[in-house]
Protein backbone atom coordinates (compact mmCIF):
# COMPACT_ATOMS: atom_id res chain seq x y z
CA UNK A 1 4.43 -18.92 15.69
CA UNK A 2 5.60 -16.52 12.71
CA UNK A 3 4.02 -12.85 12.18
CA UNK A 4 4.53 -11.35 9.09
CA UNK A 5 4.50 -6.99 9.41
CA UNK A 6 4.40 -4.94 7.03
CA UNK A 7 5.43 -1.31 8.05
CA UNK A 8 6.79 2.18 6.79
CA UNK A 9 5.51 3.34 3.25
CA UNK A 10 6.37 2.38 -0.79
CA UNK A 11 8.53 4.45 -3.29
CA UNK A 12 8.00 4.85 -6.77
CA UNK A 13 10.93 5.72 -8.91
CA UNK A 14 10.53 8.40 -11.68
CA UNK A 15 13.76 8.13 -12.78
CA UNK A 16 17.17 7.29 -10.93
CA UNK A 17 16.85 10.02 -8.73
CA UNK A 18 13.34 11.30 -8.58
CA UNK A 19 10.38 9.23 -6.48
CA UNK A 20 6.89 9.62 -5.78
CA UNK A 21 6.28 8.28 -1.76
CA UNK A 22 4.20 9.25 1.40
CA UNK A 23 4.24 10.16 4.86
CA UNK A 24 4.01 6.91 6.44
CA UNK A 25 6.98 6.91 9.37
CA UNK A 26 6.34 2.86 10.15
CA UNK A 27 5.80 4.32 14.06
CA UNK A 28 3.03 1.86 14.53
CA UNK A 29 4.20 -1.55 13.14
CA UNK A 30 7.55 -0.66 15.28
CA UNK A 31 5.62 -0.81 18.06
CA UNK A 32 3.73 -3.91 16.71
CA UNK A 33 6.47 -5.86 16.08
CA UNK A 34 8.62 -5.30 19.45
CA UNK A 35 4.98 -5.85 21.49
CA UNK A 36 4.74 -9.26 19.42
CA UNK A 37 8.66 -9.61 19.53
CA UNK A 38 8.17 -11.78 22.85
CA UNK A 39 5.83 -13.87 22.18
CA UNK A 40 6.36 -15.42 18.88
CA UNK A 41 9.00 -17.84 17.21
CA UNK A 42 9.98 -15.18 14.02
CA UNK A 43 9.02 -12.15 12.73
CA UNK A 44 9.38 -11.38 9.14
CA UNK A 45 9.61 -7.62 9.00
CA UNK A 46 8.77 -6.19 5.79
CA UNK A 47 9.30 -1.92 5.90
CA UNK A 48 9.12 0.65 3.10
CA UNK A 49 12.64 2.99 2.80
CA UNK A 50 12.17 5.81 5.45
CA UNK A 51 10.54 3.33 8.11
CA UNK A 52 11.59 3.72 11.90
CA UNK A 53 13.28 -0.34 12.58
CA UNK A 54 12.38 -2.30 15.37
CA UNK A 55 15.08 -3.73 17.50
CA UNK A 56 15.26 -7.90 18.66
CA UNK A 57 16.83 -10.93 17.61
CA UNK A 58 13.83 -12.02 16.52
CA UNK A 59 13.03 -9.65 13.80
CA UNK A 60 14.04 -10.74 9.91
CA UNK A 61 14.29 -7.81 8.23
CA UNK A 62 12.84 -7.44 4.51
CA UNK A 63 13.77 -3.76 2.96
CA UNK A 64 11.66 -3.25 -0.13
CA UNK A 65 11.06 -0.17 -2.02
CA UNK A 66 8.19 -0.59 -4.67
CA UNK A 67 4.42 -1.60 -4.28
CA UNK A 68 6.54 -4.47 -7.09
CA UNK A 69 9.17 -5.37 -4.82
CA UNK A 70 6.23 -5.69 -1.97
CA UNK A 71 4.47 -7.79 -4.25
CA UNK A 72 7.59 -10.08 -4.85
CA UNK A 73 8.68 -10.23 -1.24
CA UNK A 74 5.47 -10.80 0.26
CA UNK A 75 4.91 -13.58 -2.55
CA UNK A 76 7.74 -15.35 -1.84
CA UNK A 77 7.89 -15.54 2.08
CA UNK A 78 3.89 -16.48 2.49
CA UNK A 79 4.22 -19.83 -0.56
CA UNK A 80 7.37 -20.70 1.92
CA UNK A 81 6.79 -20.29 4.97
CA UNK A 82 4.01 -20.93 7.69
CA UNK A 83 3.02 -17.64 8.98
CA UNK A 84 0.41 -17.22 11.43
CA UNK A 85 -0.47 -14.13 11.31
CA UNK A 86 -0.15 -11.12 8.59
CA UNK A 87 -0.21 -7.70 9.92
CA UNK A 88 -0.63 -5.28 6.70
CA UNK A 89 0.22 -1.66 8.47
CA UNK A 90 2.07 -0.33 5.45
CA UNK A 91 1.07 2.53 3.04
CA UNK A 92 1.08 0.99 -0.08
CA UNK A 93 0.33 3.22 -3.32
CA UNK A 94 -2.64 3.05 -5.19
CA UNK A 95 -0.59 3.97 -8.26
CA UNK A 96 2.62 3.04 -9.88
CA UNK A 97 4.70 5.01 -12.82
CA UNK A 98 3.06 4.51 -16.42
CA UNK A 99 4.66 6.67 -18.22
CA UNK A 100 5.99 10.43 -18.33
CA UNK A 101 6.34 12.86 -21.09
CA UNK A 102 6.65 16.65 -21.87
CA UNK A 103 3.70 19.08 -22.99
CA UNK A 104 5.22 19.82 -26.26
CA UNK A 105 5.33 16.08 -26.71
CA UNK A 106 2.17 15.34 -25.48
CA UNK A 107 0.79 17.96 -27.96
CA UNK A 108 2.96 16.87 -30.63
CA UNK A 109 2.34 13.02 -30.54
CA UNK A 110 -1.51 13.82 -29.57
CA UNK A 111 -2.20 15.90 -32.64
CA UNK A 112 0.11 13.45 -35.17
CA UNK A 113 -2.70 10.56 -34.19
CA UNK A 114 -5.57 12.78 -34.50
CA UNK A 115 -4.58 13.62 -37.55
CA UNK A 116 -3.58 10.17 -38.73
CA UNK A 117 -6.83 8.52 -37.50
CA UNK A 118 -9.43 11.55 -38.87
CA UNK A 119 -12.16 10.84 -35.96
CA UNK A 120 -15.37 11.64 -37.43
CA UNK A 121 -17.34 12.45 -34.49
CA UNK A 122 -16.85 13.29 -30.65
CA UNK A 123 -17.27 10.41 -29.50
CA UNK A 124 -14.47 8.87 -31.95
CA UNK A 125 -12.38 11.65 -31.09
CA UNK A 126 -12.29 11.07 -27.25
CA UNK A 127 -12.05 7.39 -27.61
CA UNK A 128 -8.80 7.69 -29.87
CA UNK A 129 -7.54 10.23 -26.96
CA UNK A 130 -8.73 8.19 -24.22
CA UNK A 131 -7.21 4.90 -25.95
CA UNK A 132 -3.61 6.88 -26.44
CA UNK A 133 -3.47 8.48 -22.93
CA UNK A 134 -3.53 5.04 -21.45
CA UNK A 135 -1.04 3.30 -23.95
CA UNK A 136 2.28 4.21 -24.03
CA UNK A 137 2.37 5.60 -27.77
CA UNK A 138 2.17 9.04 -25.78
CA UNK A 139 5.75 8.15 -23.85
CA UNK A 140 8.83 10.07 -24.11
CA UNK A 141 11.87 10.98 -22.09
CA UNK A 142 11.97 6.47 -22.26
CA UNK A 143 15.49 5.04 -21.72
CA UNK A 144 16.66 8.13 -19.79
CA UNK A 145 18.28 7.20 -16.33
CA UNK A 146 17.27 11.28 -14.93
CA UNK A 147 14.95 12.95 -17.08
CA UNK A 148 15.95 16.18 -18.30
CA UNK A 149 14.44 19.49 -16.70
CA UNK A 150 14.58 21.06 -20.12
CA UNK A 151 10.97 21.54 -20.77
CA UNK A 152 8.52 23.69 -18.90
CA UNK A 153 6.16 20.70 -17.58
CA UNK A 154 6.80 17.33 -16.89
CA UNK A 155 3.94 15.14 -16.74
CA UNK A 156 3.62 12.47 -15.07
CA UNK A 157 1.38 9.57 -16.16
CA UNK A 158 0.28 6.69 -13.25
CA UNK A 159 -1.70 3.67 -13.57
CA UNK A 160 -3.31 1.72 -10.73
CA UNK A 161 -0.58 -0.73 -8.91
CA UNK A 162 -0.92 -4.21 -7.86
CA UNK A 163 -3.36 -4.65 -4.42
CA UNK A 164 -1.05 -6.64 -2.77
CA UNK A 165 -3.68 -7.47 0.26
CA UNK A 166 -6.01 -9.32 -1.90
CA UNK A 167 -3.22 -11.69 -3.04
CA UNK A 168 -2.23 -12.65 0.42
CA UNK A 169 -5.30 -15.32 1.42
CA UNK A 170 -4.23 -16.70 -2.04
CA UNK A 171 -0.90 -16.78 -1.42
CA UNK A 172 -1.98 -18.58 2.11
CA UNK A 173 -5.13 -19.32 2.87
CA UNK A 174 -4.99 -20.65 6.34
CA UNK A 175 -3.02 -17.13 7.61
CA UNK A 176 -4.77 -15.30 9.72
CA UNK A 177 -5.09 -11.44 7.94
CA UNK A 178 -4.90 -8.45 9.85
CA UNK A 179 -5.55 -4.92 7.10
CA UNK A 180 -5.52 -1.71 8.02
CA UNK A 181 -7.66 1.16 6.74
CA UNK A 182 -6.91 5.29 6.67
CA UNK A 183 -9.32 7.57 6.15
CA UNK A 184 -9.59 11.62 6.85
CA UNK A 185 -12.21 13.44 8.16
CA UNK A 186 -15.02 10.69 8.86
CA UNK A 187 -17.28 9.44 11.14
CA UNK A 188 -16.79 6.05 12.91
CA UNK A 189 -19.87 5.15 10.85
CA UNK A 190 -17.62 5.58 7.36
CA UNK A 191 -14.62 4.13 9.08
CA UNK A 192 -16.86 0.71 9.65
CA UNK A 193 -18.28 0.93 6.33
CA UNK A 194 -14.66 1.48 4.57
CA UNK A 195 -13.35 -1.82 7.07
CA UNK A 196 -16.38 -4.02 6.12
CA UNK A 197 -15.66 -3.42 2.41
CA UNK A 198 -11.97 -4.35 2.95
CA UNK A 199 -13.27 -7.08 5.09
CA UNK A 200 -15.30 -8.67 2.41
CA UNK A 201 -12.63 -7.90 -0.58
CA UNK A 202 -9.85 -9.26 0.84
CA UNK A 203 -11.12 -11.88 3.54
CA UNK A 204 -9.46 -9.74 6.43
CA UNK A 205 -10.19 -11.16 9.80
CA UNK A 206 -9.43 -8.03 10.89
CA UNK A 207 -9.21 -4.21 9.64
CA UNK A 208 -7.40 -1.59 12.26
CA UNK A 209 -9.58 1.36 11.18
CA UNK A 210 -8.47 4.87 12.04
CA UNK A 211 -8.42 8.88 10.93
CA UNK A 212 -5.91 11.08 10.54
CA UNK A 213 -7.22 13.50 12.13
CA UNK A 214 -7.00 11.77 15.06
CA UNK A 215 -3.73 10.36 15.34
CA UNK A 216 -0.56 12.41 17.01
CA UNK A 217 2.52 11.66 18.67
CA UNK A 218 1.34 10.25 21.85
CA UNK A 219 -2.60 9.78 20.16
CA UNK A 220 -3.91 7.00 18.04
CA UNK A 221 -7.29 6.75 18.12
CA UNK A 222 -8.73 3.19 15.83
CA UNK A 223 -11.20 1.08 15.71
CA UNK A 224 -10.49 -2.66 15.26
CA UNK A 225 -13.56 -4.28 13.06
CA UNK A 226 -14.07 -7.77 12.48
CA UNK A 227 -16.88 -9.32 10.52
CA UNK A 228 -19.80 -8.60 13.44
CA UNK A 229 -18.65 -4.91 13.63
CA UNK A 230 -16.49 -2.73 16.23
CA UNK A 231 -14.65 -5.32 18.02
CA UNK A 232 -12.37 -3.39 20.43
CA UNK A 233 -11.77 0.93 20.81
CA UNK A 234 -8.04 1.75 20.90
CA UNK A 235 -6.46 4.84 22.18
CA UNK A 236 -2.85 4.53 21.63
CA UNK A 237 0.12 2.87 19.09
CA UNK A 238 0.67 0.63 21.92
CA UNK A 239 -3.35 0.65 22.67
CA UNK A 240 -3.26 -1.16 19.09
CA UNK A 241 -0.49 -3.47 20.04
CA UNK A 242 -1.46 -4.71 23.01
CA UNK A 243 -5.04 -5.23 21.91
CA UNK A 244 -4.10 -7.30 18.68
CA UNK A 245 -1.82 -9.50 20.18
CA UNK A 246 -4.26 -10.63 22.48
CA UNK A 247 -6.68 -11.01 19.76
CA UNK A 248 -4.43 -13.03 17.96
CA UNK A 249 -3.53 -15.19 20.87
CA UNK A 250 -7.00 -16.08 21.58
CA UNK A 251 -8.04 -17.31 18.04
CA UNK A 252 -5.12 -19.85 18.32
């Protein structure tokens, strides 16, 4: 049997030395991947830059840094390879680098168009605005490996990234999908509502639903949802491994 986990958190460059990333340690699909470690043939490790490594022989390890390189990776080892089981744990961005630029630019290049187009009415005008924001026309500080702290702002345009979990029961259908799902500040009612949704989007079998607010070093509180609702209550990183291993073991 081969598990494919996906742990740790994505890192978007800004320029050659400059990133946009999260908080995401990777704690959890550690302990995922040395519970499973045991029990299963191969397992393809996939972990985001800062992530905290498992440690057995039979552990492949996949560094990636990008939601792209994710993408790419995860493409190529699930139209390859048999995998079982795909346990998504990592914190992916929901946005990747568009462009950046400076306000004097922005203001420059803005009020050129304006004045080159001569919108007639407000609704013209914040179409032409709308329709340059989200092009690249608006772009500078391009081809320039660390951009230049020269002017008082630098701003920073993103644009939604690639979901990488709604590729992966295209990539291969027959693999049994495990998502997770972090909210803040909910009720268990939101948490099932948020896991259903992902359910249905991505054809999860499975969504690991939890809060921040209640996970801590030696707490992690989730729900794991399947289809018919709250299918187990775990209390623990190891609560979580334990239980989905077991799962997985008794679908076969």
């Amino acid at each position: 049997m081969n598990i494919l986990i996906t742990a740790g958190g994505t890192s978007e460059a800004i320029d050659s030395v400059r990133n946009l990333t999260n908080h995401a340690t990777g704690s959890l699909g550690k302990v995922i991947a040395e519970t499973f470690a045991e029990q299963v043939d191969t397992i393809f490790y996939v972990h985001g830059p800062k992530a905290v490594l498992p440690n057995n022989p039979a552990i492949k390890f996949f560094p990636i840094a990008s939601v792209r390189d994710l993408e790419k990776t995860m493409q190529e080892i699930l139209t390859t390879t048999p995998i079982h089981t795909v346990v998504h744990s990592m914190a992916v961005s929901d946005y990747e680098l568009d462009y950046t630029t400076s306000e004097i630019d922005l203001a420059k290049n803005l009020a050129d168009m304006i004045s080159t187009k001569s919108p007639s009415t407000k609704d013209e005008l914040e179409k032409l605005i709308k329709t340059a924001l989200t092009s690249n026309a608006l772009a500078s500080n391009t081809g320039e490996k660390k951009i230049r702290s020269t002017s008082e702002q630098l701003i920073i345009a993103l644009k939604k990234a690639p979901k990488v979990i709604h590729s992966i029961k295209k990539w291969q259908p027959t693999t049994q999908l495990v998502g997770f799902k972090l909210l803040v500040g909910v009720s268990d009612a939101d948490l099932v509502a948020a896991a259903t949704d992902s359910i249905k989007k991505n054809k999860a079998d499975y969504i690991v639903a939890n809060d921040l607010e209640n996970i801590s070093t030696d707490k992690h509180e989730a729900l794991i949802i399947n289809h018919q609702g709250i299918k187990e209550r775990c209390h623990t990183k190891q609560d979580i491994a334990n239980t989905l291993l077991t799962l997985i073991k008794q679908e076969g």
